PDB file of C-alpha atoms and ligand atoms in Angstrom:
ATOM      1  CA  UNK A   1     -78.077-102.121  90.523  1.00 97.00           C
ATOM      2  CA  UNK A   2     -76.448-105.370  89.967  1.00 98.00           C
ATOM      3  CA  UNK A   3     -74.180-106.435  87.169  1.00 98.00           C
ATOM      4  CA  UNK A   4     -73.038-109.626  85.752  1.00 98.00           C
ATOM      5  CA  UNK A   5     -69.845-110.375  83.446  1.00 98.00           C
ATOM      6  CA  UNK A   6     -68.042-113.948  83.106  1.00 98.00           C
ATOM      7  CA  UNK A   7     -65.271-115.627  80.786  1.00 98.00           C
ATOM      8  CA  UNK A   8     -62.826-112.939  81.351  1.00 98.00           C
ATOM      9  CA  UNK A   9     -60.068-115.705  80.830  1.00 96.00           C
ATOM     10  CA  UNK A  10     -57.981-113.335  82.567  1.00 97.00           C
ATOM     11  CA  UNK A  11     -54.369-113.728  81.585  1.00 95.00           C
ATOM     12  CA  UNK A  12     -51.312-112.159  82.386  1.00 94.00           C
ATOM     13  CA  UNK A  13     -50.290-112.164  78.453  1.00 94.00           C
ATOM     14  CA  UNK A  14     -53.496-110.099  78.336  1.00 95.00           C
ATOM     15  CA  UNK A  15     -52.566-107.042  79.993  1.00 96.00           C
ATOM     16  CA  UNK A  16     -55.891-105.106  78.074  1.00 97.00           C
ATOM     17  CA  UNK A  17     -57.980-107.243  79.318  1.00 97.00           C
ATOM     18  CA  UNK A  18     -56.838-107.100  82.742  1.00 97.00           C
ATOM     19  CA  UNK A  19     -56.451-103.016  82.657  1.00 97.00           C
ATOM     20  CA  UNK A  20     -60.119-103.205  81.597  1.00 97.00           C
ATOM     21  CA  UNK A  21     -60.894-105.544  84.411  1.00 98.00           C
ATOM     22  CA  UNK A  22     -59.382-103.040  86.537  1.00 97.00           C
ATOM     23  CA  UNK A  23     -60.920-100.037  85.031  1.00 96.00           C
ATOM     24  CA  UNK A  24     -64.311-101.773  85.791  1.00 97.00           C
ATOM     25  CA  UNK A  25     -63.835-102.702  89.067  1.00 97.00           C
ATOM     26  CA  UNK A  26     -62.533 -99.188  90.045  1.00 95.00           C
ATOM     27  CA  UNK A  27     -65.276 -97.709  87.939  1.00 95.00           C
ATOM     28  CA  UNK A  28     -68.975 -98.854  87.330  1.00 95.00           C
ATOM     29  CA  UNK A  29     -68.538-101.621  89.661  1.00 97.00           C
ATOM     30  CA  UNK A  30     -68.269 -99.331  92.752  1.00 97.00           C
ATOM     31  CA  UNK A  31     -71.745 -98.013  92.191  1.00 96.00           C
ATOM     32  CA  UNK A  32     -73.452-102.052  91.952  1.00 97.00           C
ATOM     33  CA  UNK A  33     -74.546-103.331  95.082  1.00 98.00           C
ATOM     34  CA  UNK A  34     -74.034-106.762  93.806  1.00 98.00           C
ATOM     35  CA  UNK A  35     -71.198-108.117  91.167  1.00 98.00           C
ATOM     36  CA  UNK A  36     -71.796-111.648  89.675  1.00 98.00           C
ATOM     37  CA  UNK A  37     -69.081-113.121  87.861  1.00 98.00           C
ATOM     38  CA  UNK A  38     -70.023-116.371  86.152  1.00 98.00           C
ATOM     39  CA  UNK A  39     -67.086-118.639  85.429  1.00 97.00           C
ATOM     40  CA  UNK A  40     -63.643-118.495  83.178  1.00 96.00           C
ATOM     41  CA  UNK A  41     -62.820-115.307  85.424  1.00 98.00           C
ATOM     42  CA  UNK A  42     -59.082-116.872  84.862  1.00 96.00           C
ATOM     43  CA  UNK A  43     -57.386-118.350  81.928  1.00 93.00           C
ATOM     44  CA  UNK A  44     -56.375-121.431  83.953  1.00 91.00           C
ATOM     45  CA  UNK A  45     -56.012-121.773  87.792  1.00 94.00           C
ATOM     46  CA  UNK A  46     -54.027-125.002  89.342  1.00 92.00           C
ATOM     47  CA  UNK A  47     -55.857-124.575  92.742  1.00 93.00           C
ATOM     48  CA  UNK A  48     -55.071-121.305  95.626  1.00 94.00           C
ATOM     49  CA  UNK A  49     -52.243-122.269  97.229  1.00 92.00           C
ATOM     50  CA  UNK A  50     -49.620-121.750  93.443  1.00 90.00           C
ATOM     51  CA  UNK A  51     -50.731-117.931  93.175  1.00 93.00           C
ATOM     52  CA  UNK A  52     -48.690-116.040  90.786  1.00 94.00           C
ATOM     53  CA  UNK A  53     -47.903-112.808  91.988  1.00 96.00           C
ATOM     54  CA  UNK A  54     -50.523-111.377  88.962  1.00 97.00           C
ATOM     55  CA  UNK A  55     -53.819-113.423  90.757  1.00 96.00           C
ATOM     56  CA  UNK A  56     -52.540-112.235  93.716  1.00 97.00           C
ATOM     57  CA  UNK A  57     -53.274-108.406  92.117  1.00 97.00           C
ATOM     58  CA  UNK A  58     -56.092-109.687  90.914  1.00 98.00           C
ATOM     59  CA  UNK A  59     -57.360-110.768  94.323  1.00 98.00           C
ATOM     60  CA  UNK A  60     -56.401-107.657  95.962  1.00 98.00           C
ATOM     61  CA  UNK A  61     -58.404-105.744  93.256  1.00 98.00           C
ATOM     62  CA  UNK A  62     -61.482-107.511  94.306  1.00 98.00           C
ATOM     63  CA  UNK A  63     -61.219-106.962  98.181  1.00 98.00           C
ATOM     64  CA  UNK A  64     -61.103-103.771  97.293  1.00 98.00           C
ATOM     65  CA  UNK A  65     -63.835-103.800  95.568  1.00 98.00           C
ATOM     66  CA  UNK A  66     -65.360-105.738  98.486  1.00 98.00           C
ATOM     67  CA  UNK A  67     -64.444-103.435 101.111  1.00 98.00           C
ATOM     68  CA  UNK A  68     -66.140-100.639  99.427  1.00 97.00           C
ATOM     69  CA  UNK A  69     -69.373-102.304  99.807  1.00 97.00           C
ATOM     70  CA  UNK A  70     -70.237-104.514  96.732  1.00 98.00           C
ATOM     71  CA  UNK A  71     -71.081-108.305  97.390  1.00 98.00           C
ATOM     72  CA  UNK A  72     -69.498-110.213  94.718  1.00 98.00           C
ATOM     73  CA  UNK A  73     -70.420-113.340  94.190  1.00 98.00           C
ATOM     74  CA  UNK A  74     -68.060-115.885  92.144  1.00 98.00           C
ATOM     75  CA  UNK A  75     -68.776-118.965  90.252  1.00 98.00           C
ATOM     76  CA  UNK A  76     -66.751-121.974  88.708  1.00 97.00           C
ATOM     77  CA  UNK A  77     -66.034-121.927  84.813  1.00 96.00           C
ATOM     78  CA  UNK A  78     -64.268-124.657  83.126  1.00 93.00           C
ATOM     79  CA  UNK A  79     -61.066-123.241  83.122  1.00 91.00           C
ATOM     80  CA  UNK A  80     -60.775-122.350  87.035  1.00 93.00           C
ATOM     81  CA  UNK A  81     -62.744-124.459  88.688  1.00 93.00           C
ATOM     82  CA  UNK A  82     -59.808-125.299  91.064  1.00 93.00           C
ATOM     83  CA  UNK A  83     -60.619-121.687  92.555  1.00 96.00           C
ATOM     84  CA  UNK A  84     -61.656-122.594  95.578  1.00 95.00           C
ATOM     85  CA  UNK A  85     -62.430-120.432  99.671  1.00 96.00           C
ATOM     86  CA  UNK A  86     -59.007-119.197  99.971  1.00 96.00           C
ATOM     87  CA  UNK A  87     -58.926-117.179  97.207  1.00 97.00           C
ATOM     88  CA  UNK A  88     -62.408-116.277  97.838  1.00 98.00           C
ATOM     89  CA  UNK A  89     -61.546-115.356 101.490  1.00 98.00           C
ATOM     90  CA  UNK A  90     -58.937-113.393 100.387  1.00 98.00           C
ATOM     91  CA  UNK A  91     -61.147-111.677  97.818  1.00 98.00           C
ATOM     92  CA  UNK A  92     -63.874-111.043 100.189  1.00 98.00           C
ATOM     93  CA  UNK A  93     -66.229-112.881  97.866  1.00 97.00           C
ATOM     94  CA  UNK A  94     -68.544-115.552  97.810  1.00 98.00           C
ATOM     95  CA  UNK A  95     -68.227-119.057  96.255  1.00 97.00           C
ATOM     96  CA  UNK A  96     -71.876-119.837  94.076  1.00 97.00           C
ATOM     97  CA  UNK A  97     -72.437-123.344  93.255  1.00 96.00           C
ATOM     98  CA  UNK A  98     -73.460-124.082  89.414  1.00 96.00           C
ATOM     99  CA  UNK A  99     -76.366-123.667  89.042  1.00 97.00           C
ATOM    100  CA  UNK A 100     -77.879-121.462  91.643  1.00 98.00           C
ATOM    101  CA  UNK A 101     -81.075-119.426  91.821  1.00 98.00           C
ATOM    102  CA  UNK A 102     -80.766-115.796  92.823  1.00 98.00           C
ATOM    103  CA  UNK A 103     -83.448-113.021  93.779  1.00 97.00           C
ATOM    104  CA  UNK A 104     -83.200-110.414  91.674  1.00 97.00           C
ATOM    105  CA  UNK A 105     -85.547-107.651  92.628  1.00 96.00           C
ATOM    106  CA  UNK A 106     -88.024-110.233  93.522  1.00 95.00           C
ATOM    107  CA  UNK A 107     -88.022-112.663  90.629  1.00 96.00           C
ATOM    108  CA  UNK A 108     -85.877-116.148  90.786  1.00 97.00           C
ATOM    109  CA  UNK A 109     -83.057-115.895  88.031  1.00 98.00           C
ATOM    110  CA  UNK A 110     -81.315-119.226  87.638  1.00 98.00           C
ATOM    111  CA  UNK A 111     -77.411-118.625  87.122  1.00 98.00           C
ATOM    112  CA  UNK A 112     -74.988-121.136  85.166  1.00 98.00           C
ATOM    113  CA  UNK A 113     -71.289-121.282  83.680  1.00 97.00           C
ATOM    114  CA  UNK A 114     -73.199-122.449  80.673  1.00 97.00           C
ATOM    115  CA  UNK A 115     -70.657-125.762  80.148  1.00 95.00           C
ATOM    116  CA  UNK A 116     -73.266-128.059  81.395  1.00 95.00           C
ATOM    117  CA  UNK A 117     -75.902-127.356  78.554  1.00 95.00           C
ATOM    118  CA  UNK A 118     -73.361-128.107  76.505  1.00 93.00           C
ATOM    119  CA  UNK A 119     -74.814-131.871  76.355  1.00 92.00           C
ATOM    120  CA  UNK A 120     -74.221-132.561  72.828  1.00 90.00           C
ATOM    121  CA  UNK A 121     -70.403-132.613  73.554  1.00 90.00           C
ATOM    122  CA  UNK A 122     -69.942-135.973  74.899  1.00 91.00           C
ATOM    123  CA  UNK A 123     -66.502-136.155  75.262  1.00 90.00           C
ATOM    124  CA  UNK A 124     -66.610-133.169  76.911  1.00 89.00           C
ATOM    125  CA  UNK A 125     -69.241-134.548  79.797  1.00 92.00           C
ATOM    126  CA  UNK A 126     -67.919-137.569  80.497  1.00 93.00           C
ATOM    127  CA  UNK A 127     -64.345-135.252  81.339  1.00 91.00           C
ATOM    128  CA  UNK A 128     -66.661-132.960  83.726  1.00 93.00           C
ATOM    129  CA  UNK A 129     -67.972-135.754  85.733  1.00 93.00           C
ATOM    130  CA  UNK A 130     -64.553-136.750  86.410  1.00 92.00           C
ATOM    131  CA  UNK A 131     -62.888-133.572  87.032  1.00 91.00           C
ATOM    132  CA  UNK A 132     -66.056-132.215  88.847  1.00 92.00           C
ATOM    133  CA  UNK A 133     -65.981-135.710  91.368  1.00 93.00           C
ATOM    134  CA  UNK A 134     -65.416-134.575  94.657  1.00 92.00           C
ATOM    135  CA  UNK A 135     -62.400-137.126  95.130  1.00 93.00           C
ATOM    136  CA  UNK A 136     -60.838-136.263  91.829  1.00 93.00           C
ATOM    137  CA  UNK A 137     -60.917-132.312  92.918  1.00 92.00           C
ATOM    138  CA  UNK A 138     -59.314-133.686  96.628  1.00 92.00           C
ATOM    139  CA  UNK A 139     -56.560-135.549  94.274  1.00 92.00           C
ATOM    140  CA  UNK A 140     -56.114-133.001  92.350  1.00 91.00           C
ATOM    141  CA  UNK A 141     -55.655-130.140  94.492  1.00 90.00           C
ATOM    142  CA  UNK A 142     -53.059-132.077  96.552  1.00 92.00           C
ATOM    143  CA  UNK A 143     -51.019-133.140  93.487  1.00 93.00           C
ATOM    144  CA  UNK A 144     -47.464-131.657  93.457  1.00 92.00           C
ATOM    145  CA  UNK A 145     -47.412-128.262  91.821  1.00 89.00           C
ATOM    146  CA  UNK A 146     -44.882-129.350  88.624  1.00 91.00           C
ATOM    147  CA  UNK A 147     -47.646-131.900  87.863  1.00 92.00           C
ATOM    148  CA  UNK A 148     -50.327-129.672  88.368  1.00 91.00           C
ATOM    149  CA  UNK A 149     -48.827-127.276  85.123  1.00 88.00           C
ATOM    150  CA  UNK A 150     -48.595-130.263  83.501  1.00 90.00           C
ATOM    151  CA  UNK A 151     -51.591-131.545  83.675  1.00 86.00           C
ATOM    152  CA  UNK A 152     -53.275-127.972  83.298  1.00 83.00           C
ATOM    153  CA  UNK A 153     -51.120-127.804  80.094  1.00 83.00           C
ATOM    154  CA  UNK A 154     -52.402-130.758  78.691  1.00 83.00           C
ATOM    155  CA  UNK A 155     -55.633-129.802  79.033  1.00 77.00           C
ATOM    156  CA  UNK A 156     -55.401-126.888  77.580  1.00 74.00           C
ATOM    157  CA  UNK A 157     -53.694-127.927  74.364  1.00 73.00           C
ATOM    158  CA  UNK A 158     -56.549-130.877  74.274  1.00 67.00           C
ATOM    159  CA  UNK A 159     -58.956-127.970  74.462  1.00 63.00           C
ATOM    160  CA  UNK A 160     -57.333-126.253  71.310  1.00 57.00           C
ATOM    161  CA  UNK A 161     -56.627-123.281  73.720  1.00 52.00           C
ATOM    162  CA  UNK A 162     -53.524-121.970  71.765  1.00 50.00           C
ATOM    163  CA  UNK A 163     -55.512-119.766  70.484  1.00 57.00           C
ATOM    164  CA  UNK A 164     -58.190-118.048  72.004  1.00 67.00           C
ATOM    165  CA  UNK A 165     -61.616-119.814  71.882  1.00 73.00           C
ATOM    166  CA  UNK A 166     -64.004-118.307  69.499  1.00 75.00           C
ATOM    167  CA  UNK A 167     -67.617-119.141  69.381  1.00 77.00           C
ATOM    168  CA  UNK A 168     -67.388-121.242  66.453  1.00 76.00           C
ATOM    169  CA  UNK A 169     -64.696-123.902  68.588  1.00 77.00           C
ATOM    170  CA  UNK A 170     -67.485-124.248  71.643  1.00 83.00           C
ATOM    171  CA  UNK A 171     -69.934-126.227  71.267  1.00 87.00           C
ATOM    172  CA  UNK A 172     -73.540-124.034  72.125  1.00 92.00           C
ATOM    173  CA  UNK A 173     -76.032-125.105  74.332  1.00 93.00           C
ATOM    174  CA  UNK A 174     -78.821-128.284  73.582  1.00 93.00           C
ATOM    175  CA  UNK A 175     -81.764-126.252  73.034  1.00 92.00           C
ATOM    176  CA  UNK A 176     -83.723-128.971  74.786  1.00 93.00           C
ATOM    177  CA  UNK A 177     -81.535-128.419  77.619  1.00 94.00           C
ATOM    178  CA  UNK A 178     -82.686-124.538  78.611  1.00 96.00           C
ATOM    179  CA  UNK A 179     -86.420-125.437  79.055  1.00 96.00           C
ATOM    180  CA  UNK A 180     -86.256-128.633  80.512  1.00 96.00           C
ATOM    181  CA  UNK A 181     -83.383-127.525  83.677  1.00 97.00           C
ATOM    182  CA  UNK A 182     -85.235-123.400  83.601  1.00 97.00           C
ATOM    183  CA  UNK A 183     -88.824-125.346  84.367  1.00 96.00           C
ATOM    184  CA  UNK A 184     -86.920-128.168  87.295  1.00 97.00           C
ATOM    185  CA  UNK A 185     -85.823-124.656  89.017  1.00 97.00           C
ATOM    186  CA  UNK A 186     -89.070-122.864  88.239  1.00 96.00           C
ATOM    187  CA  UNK A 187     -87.737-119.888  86.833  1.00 97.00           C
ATOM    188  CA  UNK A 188     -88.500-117.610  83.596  1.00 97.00           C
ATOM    189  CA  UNK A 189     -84.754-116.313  82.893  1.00 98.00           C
ATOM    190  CA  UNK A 190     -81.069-117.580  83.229  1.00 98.00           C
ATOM    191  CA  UNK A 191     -77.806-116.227  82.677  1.00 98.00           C
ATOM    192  CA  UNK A 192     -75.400-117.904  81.757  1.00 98.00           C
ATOM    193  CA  UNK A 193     -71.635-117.550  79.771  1.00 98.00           C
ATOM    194  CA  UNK A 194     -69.579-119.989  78.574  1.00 96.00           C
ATOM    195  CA  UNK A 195     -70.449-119.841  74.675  1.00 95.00           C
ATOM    196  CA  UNK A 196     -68.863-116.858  74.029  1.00 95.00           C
ATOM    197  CA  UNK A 197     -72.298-115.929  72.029  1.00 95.00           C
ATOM    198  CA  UNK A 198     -74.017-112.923  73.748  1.00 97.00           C
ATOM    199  CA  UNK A 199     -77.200-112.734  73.127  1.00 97.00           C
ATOM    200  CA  UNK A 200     -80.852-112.268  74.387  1.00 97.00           C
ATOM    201  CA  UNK A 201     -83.150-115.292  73.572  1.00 97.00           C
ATOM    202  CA  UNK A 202     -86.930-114.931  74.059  1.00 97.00           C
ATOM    203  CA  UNK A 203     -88.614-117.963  74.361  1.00 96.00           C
ATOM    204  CA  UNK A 204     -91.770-119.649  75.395  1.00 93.00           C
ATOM    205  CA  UNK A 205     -91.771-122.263  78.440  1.00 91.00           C
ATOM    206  CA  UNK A 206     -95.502-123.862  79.139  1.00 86.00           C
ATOM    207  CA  UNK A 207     -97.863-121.162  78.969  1.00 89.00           C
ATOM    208  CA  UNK A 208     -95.302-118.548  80.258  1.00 92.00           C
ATOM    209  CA  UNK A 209     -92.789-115.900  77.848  1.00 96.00           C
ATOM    210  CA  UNK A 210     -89.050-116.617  79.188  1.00 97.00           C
ATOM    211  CA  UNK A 211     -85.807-115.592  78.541  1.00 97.00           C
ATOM    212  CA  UNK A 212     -82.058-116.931  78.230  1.00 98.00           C
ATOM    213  CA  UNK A 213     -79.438-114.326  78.633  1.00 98.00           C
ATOM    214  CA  UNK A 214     -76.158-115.211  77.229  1.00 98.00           C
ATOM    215  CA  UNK A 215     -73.352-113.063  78.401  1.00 98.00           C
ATOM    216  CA  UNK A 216     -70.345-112.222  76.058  1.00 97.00           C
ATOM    217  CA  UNK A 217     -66.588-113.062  76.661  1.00 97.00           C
ATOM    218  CA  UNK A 218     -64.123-110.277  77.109  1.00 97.00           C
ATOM    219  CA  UNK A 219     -61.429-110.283  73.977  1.00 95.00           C
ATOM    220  CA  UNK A 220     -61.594-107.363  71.835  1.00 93.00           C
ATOM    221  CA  UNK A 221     -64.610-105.789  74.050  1.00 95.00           C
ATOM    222  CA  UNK A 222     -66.008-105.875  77.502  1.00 96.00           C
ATOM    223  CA  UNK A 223     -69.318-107.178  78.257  1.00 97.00           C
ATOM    224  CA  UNK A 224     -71.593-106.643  81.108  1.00 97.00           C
ATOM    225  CA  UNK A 225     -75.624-107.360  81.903  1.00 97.00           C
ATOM    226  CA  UNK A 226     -76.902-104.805  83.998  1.00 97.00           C
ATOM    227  CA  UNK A 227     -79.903-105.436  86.395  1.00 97.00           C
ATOM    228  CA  UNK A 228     -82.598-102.846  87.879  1.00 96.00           C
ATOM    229  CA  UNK A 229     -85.906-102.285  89.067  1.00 94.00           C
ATOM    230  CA  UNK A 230     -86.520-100.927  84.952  1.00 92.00           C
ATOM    231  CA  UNK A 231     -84.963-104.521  83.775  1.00 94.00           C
ATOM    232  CA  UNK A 232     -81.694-105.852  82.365  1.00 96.00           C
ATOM    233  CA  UNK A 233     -79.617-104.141  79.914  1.00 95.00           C
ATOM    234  CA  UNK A 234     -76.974-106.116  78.091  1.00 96.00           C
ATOM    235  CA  UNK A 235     -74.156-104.371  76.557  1.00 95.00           C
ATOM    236  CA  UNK A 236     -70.793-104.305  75.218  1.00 95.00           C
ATOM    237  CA  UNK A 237     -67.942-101.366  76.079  1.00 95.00           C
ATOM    238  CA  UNK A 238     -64.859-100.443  74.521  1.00 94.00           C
ATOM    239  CA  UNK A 239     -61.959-101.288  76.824  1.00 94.00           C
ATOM    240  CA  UNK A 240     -60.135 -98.140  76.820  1.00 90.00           C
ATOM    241  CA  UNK A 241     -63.416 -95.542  76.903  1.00 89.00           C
ATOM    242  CA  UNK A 242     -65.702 -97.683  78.723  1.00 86.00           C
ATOM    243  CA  UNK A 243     -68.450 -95.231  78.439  1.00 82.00           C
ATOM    244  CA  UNK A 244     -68.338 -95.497  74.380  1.00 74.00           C
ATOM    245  CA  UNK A 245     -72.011 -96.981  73.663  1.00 66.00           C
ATOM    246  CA  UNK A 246     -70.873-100.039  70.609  1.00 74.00           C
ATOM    247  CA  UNK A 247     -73.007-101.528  68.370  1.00 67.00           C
ATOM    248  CA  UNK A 248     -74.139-103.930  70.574  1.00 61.00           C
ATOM    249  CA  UNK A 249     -74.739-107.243  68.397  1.00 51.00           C
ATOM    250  CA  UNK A 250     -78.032-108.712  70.646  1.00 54.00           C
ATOM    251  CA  UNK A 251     -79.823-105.899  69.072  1.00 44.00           C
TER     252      UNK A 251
HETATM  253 MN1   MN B 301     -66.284-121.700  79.773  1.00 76.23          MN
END
């Protein structure tokens, strides 16, 4: 069994989140042979080496989880994409590039963040391709911590992130976007986050039935996509009794 979550915007002024986090990883996790977590696992990270002392438990919670047996497999978000192989070495898991194409139980599944569909915010782009540019990241990460908060800061006030992000304030995906990048990787479903808008989409590539899985973001609820030999079940949990089936709102 493998299982899938992302945009956790983990937080230490989230402390239910994170005790759900926790929960999970001590829990359900333990029993997945693979864990995929697909971006905005942290609120906002200003690169490995300025650790606060709650990523560090966050880290540790992971090897763990490692150690016992599960791969898990981490990619970028656009809130810490400054996460970069020492955490992950630390962790015990494994960097994914966006996107990447996975075997699940022999069928290619192509895996996203979700930010780059999200063509139709221009402004938006144009600041990925700079922040994603490979000498930008070097510049970054070797920019003195203070200026690092302050630049992280500033982004996340231009992002309107004093509050938490709700569906309605990120832009969704181009819908010409999920055909055209799903057929250049030859696959029939992808996962991806970032919207914050969970849902299963059926749709119709070519000649051939496909599907986009959207995973949910963790606020007042968790959300996980589990993945078998019977298929892939996505599903929302209360945080405190995980095992509480809730109306699940992609059905
Ligand atoms: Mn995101």
């Amino acid at each position: 069994m493998i299982l899938l979550i992302s945009d956790l915007h983990l937080e230490e002024e989230r402390p239910d989140i994170t005790r759900a986090f926790l929960d999970f990883l001590s829990g359900r996790a333990r029993s997945a042979q693979a864990l995929y977590i697909l971006g905005d696992f942290f609120e906002a990270w200003i690169g490995d080496d300025a650790m606060t002392p709650y990523q560090r438990s966050i880290c540790e919670a992971l090897r763990e989880l490692s150690d016992s047996g599960t791969h898990v497999f981490l990619m970028h978000g656009n809130r810490d994409f400054l996460l970069g192989q020492a955490f992950c070495k630390a962790a015990g898991c494994t960097l994914l590039k966006d996107p990447s194409v996975v075997d699940f139980y022999g069928e290619p599944v192509l895996l996203m963040h979700g930010d780059s569909l999200c063509t139709r915010d221009e402004a938006y782009m144009r600041l990925r391709r700079y922040l994603r540019n490979p000498v930008t990241l070097w510049i970054l990460r070797h920019l003195p911590l203070r200026t690092r908060h302050t630049l992280a800061r500033k982004l996340r006030s231009e992002s309107r992130a004093q509050t938490r992000m709700k569906a309605n304030d990120i832009v969704d995906v181009t819908p010409e976007e999920v055909p055209r990048i799903m057929e250049h990787f030859g696959v029939k479903t992808l996962i991806h986050g970032h919207t914050h808008r969970p849902a299963i989409h059926k749709l119709q590539i070519g000649e051939h039935a496909a599907k986009r899985i959207v995973l949910g973001d963790w606020d007042k609820q968790g959300w996980a996509l589990q993945v078998d030999e019977q298929g892939m079940q996505l599903a929302a949990f209360d945080f405190v009794n995980p095992q509480l089936a809730l109306p699940n709102a992609t059905q």
